Coordinates of N, CA and C in Angstrom, one line a residue:
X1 N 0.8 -1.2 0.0 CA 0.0 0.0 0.0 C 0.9 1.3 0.0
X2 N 1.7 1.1 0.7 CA 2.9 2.5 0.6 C 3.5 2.6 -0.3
X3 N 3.3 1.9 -1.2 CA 4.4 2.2 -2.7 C 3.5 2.6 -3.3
X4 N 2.0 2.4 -3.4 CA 1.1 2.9 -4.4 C 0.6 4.4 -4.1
X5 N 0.7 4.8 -2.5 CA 0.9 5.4 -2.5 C 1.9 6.7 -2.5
X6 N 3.4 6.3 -2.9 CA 4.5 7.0 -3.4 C 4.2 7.4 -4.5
X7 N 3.8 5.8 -5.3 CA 3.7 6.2 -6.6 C 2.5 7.2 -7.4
X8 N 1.9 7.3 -6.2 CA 0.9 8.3 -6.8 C 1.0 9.7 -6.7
X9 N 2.4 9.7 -5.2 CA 2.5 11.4 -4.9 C 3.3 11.9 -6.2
X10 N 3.7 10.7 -6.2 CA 5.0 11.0 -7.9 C 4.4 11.5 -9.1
X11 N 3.2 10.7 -9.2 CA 2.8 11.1 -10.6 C 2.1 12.5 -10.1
X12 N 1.2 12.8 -9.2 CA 0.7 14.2 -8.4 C 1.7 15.0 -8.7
X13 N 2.5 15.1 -7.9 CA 3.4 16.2 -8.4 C 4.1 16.2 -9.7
X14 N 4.2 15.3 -10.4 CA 4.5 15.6 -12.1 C 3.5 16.0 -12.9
X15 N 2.5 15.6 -12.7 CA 1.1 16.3 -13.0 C 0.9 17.7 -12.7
X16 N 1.1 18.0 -11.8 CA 1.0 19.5 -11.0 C 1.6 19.8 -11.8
X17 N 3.3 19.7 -11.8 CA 4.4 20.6 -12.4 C 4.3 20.5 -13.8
X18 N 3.6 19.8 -14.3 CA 3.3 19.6 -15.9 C 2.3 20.7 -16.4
X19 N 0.9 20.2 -15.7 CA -0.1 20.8 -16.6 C -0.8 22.0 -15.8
X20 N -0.4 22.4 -14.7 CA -1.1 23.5 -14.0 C 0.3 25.1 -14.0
X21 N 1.5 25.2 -14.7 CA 2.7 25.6 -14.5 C 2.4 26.9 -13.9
X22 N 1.0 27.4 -14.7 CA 1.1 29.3 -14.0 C 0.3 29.1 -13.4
X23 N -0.1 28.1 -12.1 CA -1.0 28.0 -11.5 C 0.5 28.7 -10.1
X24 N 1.5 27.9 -10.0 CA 2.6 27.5 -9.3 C 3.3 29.2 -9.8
X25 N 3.6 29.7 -11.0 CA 4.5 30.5 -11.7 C 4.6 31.7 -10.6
X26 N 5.0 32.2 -10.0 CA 5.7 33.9 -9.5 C 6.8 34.5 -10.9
X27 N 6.3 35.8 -10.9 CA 7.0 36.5 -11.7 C 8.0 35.7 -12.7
X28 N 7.4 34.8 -13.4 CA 7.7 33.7 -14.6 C 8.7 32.5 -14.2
X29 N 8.3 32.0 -12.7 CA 9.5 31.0 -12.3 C 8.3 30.3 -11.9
X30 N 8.7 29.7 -11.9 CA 7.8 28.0 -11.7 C 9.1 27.0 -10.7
X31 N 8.1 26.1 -9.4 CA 9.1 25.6 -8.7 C 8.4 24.4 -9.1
X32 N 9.8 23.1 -8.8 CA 9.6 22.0 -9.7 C 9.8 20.9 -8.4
X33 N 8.7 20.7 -8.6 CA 7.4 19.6 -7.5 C 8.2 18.4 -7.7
X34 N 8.8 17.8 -9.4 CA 9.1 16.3 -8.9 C 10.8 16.4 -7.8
X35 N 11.4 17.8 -8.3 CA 12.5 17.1 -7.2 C 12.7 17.7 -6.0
X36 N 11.5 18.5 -5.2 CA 11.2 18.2 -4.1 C 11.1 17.2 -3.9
X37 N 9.9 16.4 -4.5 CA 9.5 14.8 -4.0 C 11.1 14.0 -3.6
X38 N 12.1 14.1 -5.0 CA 13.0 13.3 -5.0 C 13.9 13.7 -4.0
X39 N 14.2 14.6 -3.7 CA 15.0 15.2 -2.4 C 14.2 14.6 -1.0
X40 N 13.3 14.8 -1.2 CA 12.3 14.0 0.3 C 12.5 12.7 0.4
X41 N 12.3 12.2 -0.7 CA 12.5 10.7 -0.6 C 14.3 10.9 -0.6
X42 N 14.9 11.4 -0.7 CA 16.5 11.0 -0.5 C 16.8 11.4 0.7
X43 N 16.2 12.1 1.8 CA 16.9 12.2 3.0 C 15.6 11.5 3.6
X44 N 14.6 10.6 3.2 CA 13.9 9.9 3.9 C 13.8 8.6 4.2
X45 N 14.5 8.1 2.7 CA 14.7 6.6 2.5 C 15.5 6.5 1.9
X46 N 16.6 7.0 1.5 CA 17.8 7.1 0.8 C 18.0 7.0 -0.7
X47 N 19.3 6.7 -1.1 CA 18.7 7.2 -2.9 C 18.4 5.9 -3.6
X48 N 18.2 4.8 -3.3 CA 17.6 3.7 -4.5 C 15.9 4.4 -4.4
X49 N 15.4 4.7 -3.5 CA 13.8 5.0 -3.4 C 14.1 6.5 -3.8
X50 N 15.0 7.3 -3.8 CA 15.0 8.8 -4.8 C 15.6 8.2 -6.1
X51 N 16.4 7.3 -6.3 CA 16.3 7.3 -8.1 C 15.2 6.5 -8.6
X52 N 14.0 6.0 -7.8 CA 13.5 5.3 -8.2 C 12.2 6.2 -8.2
X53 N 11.7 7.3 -7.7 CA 11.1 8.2 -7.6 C 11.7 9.4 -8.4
X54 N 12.8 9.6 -8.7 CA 13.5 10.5 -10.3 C 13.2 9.7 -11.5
X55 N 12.9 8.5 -11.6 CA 13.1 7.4 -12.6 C 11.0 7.9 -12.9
X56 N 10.4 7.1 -12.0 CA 8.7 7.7 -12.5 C 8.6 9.6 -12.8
X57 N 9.1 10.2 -11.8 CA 8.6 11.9 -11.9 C 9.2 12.1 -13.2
X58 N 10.4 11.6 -13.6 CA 11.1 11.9 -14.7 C 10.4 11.7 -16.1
X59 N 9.9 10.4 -16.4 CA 9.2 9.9 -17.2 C 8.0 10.4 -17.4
X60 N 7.4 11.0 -16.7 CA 6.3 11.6 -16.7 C 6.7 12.8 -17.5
X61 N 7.4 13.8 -16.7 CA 8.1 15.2 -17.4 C 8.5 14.8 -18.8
X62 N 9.0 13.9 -19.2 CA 10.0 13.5 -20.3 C 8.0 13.4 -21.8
X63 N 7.6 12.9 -21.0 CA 6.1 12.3 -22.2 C 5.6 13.8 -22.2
X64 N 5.1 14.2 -21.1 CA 4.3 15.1 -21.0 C 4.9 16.3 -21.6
X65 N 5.9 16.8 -21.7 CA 6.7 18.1 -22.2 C 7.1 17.6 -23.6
X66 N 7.1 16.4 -23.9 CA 7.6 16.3 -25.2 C 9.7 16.3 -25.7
X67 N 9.8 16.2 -24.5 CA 11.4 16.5 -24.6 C 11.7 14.8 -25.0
X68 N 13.3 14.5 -25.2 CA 13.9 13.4 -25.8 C 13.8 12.6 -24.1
X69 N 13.4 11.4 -25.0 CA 12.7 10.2 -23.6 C 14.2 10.5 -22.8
X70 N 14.2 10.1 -21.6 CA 15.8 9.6 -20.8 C 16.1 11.5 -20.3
X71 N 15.6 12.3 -20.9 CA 16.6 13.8 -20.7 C 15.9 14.1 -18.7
X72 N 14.8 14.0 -18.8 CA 14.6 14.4 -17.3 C 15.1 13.4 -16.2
X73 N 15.0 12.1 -16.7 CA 14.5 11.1 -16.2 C 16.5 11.1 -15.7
X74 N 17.6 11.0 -16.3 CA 18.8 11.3 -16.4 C 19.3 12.4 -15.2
X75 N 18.8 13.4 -15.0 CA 18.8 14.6 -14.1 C 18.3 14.2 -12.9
X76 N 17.0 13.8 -12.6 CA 16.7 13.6 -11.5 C 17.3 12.5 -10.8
X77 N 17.2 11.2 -11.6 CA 18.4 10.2 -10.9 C 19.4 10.5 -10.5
X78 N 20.0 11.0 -11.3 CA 21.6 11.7 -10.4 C 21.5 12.3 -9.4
X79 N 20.6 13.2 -9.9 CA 20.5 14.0 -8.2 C 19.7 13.3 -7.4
X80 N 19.1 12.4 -7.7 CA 18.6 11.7 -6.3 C 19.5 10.9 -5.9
X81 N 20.6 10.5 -6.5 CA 21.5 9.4 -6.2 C 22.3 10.2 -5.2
X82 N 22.8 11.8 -5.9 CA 24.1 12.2 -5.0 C 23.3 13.0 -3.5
X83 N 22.0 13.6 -3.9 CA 21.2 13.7 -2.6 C 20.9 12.5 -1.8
X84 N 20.6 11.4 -1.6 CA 20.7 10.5 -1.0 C 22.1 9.8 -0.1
X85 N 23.2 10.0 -1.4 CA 24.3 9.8 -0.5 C 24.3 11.0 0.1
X86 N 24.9 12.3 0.1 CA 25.1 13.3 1.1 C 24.5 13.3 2.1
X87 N 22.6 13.3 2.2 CA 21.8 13.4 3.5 C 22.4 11.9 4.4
X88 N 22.8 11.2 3.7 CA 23.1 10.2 5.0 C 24.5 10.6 6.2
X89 N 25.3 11.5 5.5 CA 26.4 12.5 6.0 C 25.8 13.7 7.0
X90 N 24.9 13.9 7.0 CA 24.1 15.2 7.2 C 23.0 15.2 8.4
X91 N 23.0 16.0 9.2 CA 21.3 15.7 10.4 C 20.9 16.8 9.6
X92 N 19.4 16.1 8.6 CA 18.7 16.8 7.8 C 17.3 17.1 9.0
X93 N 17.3 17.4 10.0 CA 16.1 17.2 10.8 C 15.6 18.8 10.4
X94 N 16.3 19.6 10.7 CA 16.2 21.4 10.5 C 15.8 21.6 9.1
X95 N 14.5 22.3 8.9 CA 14.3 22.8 7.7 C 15.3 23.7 6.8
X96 N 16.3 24.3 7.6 CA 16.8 24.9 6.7 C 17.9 24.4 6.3
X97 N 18.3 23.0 6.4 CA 19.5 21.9 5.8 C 18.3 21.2 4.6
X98 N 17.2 21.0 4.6 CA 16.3 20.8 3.8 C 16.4 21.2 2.9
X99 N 15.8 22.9 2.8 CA 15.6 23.3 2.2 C 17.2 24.0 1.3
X100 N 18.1 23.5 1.5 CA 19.2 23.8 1.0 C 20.1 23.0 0.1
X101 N 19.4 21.8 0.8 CA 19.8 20.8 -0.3 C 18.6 20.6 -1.6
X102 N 17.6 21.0 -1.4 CA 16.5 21.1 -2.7 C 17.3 22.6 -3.7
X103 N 17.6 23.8 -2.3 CA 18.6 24.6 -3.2 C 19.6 23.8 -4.1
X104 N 20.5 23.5 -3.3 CA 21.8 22.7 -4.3 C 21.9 21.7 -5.2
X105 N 20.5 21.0 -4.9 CA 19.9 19.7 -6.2 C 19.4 20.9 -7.0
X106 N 18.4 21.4 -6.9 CA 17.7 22.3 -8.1 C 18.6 22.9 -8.8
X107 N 20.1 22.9 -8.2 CA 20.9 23.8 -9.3 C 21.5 23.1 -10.2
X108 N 21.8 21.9 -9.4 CA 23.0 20.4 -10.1 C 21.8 20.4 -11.1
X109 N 20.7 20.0 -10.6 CA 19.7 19.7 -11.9 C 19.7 20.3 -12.9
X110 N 19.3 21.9 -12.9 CA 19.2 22.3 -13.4 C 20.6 22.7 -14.5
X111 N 21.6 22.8 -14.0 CA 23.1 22.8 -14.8 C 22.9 21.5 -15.7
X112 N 22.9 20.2 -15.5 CA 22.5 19.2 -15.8 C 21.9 19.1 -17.1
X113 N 20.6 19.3 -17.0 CA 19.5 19.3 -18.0 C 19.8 20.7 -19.0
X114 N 20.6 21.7 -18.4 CA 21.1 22.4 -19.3 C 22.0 22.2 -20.0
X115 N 22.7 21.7 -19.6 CA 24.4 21.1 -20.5 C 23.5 20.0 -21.3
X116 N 22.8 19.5 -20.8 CA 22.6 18.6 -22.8 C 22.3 19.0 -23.3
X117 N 21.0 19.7 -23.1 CA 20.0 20.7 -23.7 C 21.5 21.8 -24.8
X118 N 22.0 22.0 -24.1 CA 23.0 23.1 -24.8 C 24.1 22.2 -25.8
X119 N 24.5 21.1 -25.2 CA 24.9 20.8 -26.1 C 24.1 19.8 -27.4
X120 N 22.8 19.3 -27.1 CA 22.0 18.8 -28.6 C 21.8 20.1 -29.3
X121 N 21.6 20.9 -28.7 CA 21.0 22.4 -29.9 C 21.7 23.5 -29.3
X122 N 22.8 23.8 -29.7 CA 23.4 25.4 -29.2 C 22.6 26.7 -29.1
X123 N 22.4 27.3 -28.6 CA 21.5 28.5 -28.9 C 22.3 30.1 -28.5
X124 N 22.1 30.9 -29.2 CA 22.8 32.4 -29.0 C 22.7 32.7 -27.6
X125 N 22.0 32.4 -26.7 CA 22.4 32.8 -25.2 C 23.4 32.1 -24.6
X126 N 24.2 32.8 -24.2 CA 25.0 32.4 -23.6 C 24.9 31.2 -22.3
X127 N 25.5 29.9 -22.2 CA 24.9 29.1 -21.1 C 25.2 30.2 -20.0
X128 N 26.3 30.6 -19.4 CA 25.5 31.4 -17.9 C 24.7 31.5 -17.8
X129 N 24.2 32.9 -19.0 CA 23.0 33.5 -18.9 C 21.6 32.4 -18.6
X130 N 21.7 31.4 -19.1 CA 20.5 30.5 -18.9 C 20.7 29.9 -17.2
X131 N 21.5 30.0 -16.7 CA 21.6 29.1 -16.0 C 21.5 30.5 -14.7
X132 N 22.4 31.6 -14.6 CA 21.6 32.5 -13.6 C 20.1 33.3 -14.2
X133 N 19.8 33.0 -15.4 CA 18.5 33.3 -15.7 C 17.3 32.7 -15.6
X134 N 17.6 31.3 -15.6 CA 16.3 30.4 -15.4 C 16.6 29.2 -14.4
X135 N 18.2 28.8 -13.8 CA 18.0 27.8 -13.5 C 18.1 28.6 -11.5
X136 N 19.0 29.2 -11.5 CA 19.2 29.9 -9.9 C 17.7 30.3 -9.4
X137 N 16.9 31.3 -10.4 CA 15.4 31.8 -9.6 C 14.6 30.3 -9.4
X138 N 14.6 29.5 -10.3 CA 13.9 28.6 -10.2 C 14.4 27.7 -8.8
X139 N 15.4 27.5 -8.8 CA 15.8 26.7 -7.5 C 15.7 27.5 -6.1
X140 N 15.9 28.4 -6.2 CA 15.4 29.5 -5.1 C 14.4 29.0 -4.7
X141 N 13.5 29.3 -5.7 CA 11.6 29.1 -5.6 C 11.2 28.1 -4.9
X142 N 11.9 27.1 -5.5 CA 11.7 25.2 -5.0 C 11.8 25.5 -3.4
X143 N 12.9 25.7 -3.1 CA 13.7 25.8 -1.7 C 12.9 26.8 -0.8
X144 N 12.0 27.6 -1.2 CA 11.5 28.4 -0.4 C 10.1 27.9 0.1
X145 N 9.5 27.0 -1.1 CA 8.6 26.6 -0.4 C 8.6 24.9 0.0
X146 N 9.8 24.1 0.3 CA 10.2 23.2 0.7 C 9.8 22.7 1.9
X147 N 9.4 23.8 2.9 CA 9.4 23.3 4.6 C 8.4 23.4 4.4
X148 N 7.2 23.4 3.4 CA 5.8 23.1 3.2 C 5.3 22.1 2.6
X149 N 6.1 21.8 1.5 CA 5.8 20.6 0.9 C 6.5 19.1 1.7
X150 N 7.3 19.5 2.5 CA 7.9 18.3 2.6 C 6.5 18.0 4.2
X151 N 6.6 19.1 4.5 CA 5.0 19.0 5.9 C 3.9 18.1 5.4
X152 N 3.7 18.7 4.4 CA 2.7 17.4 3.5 C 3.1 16.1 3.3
X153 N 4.1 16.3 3.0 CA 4.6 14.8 2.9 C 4.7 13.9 4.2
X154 N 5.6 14.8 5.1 CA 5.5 13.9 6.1 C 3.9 13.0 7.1
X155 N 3.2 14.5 6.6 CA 1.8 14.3 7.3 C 1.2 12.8 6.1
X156 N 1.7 12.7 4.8 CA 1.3 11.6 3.9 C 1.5 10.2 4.1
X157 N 3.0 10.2 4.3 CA 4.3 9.3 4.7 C 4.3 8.7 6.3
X158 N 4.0 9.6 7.1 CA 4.5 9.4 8.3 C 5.4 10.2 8.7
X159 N 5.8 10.1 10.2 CA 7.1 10.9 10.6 C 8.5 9.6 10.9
X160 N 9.4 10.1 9.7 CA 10.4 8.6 9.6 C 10.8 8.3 10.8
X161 N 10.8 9.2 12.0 CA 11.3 8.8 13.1 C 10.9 7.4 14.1
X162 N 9.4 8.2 13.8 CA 8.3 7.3 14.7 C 8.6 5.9 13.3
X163 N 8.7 5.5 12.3 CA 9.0 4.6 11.4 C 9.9 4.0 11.4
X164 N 11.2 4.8 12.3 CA 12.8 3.7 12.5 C 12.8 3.4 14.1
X165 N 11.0 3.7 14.8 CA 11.7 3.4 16.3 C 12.2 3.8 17.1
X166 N 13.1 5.0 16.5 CA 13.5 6.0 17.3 C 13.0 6.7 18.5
X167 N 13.7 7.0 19.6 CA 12.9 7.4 21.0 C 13.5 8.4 21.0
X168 N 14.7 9.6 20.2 CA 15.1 10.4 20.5 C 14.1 11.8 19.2

């Protein structure tokens, strides 16, 4: 029952971030719901259940946007992979270690999906410019509303503490 219901916050939030975009948009930035999820699940259950939750969110973005199959799906694994290892290095308990590693994934991601992007089709903007122009505000955005979404989650999920036992 708990994987069906993973699997469904996955496709929820790829849904959301898909087909509602200026529902979510502030002054033309849009924050991206699947790698919240994937960050949550990587300092919740570590990264085979974040690349495996980058692997569905991804696939979904990849059909739904129309981009080349494997391009999202590529980005978020990784970054669920290297967020999973790090939070296990890390007391992710404090929202604002949270919310800083959805900062520092949203940017790896976002560098990421821009370096192929830039190198299958070169385009006259300069990659910085894309990357303090659309990949920095956007990760900002993610990160700020983080210690909200992951509230939800936990209220969805459980509290992993009460889930490992823990008495502290």
């Amino acid at each position: 029952m708990r994987n069906i219901v993973w699997a469904f916050v996955v496709i929820v939030a790829a849904l959301v971030h898909t087909t509602w975009p200026d529902f979510l948009k502030i002054q033309g930035v849009t924050p991206d719901l699947v790698l919240m999820v994937v960050v949550y699940f990587a300092i919740v259950a570590g990264e085979e259940r974040a690349m495996f939750t980058g692997a569905l969110g991804g696939i979904y973005q990849d059909v739904a946007s129309k981009a080349i199959l494997g391009h999202n799906i590529l980005c978020l694994v990784v970054v669920g992979y290297a967020v999973g290892r790090i939070s296990t290095r890390l007391v992710t308990d404090h929202p604002a270690v949270k919310a800083g590693l959805v900062l520092l994934a949203g940017i790896a991601q976002g560098v990421l999906y821009t370096v192929i992007a830039y190198i299958r089709s070169p385009s006259d903007t300069p990659f910085i410019a894309l990357v303090v122009g659309d990949v920095v505000p956007a990760s900002f955005y993610t990160a700020l509303i983080t210690p909200l979404v992951f509230m939800v989650l936990d209220k969805i999920f459980g509290d992993r503490k009460k889930a490992q036992g823990s008495t502290a």
